[in-house]
Tab-separated table of C-alpha atoms in Angstrom:
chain	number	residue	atom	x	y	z
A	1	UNK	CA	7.015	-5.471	16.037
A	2	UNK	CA	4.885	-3.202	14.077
A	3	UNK	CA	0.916	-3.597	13.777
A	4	UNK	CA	0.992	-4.672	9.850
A	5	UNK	CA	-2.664	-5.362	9.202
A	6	UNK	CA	-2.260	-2.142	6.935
A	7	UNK	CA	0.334	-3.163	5.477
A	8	UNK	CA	-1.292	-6.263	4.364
A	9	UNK	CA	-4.231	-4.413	3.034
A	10	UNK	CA	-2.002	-1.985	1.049
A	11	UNK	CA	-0.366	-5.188	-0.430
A	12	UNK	CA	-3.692	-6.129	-1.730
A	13	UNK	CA	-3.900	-2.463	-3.308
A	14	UNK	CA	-0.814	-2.640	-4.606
A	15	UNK	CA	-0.912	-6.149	-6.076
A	16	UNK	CA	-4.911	-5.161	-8.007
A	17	UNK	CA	-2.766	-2.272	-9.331
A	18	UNK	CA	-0.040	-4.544	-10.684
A	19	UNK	CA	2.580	-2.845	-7.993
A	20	UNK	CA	2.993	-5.979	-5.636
A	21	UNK	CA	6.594	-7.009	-6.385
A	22	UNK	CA	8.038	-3.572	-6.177
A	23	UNK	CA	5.277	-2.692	-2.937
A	24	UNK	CA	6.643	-5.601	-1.270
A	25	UNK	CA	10.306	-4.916	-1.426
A	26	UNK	CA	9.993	-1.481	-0.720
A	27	UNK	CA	7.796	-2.163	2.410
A	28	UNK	CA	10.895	-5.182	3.699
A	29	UNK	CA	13.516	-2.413	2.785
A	30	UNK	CA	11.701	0.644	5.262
A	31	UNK	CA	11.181	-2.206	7.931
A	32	UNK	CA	14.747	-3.787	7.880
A	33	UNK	CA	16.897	-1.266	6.477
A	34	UNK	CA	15.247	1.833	7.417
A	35	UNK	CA	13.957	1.191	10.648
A	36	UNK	CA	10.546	2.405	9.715
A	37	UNK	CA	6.981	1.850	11.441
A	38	UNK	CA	5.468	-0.142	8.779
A	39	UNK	CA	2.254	0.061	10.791
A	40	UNK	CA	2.047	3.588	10.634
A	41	UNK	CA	-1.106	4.970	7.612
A	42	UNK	CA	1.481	7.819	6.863
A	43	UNK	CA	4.675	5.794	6.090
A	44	UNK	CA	2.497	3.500	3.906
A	45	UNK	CA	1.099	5.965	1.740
A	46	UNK	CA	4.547	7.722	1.400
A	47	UNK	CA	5.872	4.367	0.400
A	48	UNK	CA	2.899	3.645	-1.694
A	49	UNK	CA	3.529	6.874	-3.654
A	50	UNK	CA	6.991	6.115	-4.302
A	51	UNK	CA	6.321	2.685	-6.066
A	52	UNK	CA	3.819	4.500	-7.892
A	53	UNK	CA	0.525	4.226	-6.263
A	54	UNK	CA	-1.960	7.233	-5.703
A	55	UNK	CA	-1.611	7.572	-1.664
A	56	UNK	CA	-5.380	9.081	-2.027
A	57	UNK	CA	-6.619	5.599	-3.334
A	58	UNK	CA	-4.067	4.021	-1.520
A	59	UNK	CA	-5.320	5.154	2.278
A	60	UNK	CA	-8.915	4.858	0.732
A	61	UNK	CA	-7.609	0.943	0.107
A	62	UNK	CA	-6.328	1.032	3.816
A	63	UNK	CA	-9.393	2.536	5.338
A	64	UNK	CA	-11.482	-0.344	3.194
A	65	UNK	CA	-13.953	1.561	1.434
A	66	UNK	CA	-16.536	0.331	-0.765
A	67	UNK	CA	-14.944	1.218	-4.341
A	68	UNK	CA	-11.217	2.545	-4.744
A	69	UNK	CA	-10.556	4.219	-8.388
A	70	UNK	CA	-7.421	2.936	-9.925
A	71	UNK	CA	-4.694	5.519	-10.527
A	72	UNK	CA	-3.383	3.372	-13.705
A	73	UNK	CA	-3.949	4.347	-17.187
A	74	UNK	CA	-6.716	1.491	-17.389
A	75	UNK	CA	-9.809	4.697	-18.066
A	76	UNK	CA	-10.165	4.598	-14.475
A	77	UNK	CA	-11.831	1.530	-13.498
A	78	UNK	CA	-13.168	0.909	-10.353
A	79	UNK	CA	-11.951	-1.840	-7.971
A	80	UNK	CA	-14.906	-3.066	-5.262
A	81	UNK	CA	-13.542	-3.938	-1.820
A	82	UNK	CA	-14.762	-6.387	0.925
C-alpha cells in the first residue's frame, strides 16, 4: 500500500481549486488501473497537471506552505494553509 498522506493533501488542493471530482478519479484510476505509486510527490503533480492544476502550486500545497496562489482565472487569489 502506498504512503497517501500526499495524496490526501493534494485532494484538499484540488477540491479549494474546484478540481476534486475529476482529482479523485484520476488519482483511483493511476492506483487501480495503472499500477501507480500514489505516494510518490512526482506522480501527484503529473496527475495534478493533467486534471488541470498548476503542479508548482500543487507540490507547494503538498509541501504545506503558508499561502499557495491559485492557478484559476479567479485574479489570483491566495489560499492560506494550516
Amino acid at each position: 500500500q502506498p504512503y497517501t498522506e500526499l495524496a490526501f493533501r493534494g485532494a484538499q488542493y484540488a477540491a479549494d481549486q474546484g478540481h476534486a471530482d475529476a482529482y479523485h478519479r484520476r488519482l483511483m484510476t493511476a492506483f487501480f488501473r495503472e499500477n501507480l505509486d500514489i505516494g510518490d510527490r512526482g506522480v501527484l503533480a503529473r496527475l495534478a497537471e493533467e486534471v488541470g492544476l498548476d503542479p508548482a502550486n500543487y507540490t507547494a500545497a503538498l509541501d504545506g506552505e503558508a499561502a499557495v496562489t491559485s492557478a484559476s482565472t479567479d485574479g489570483g487569489r491566495t489560499w492560506n494553509r494550516p
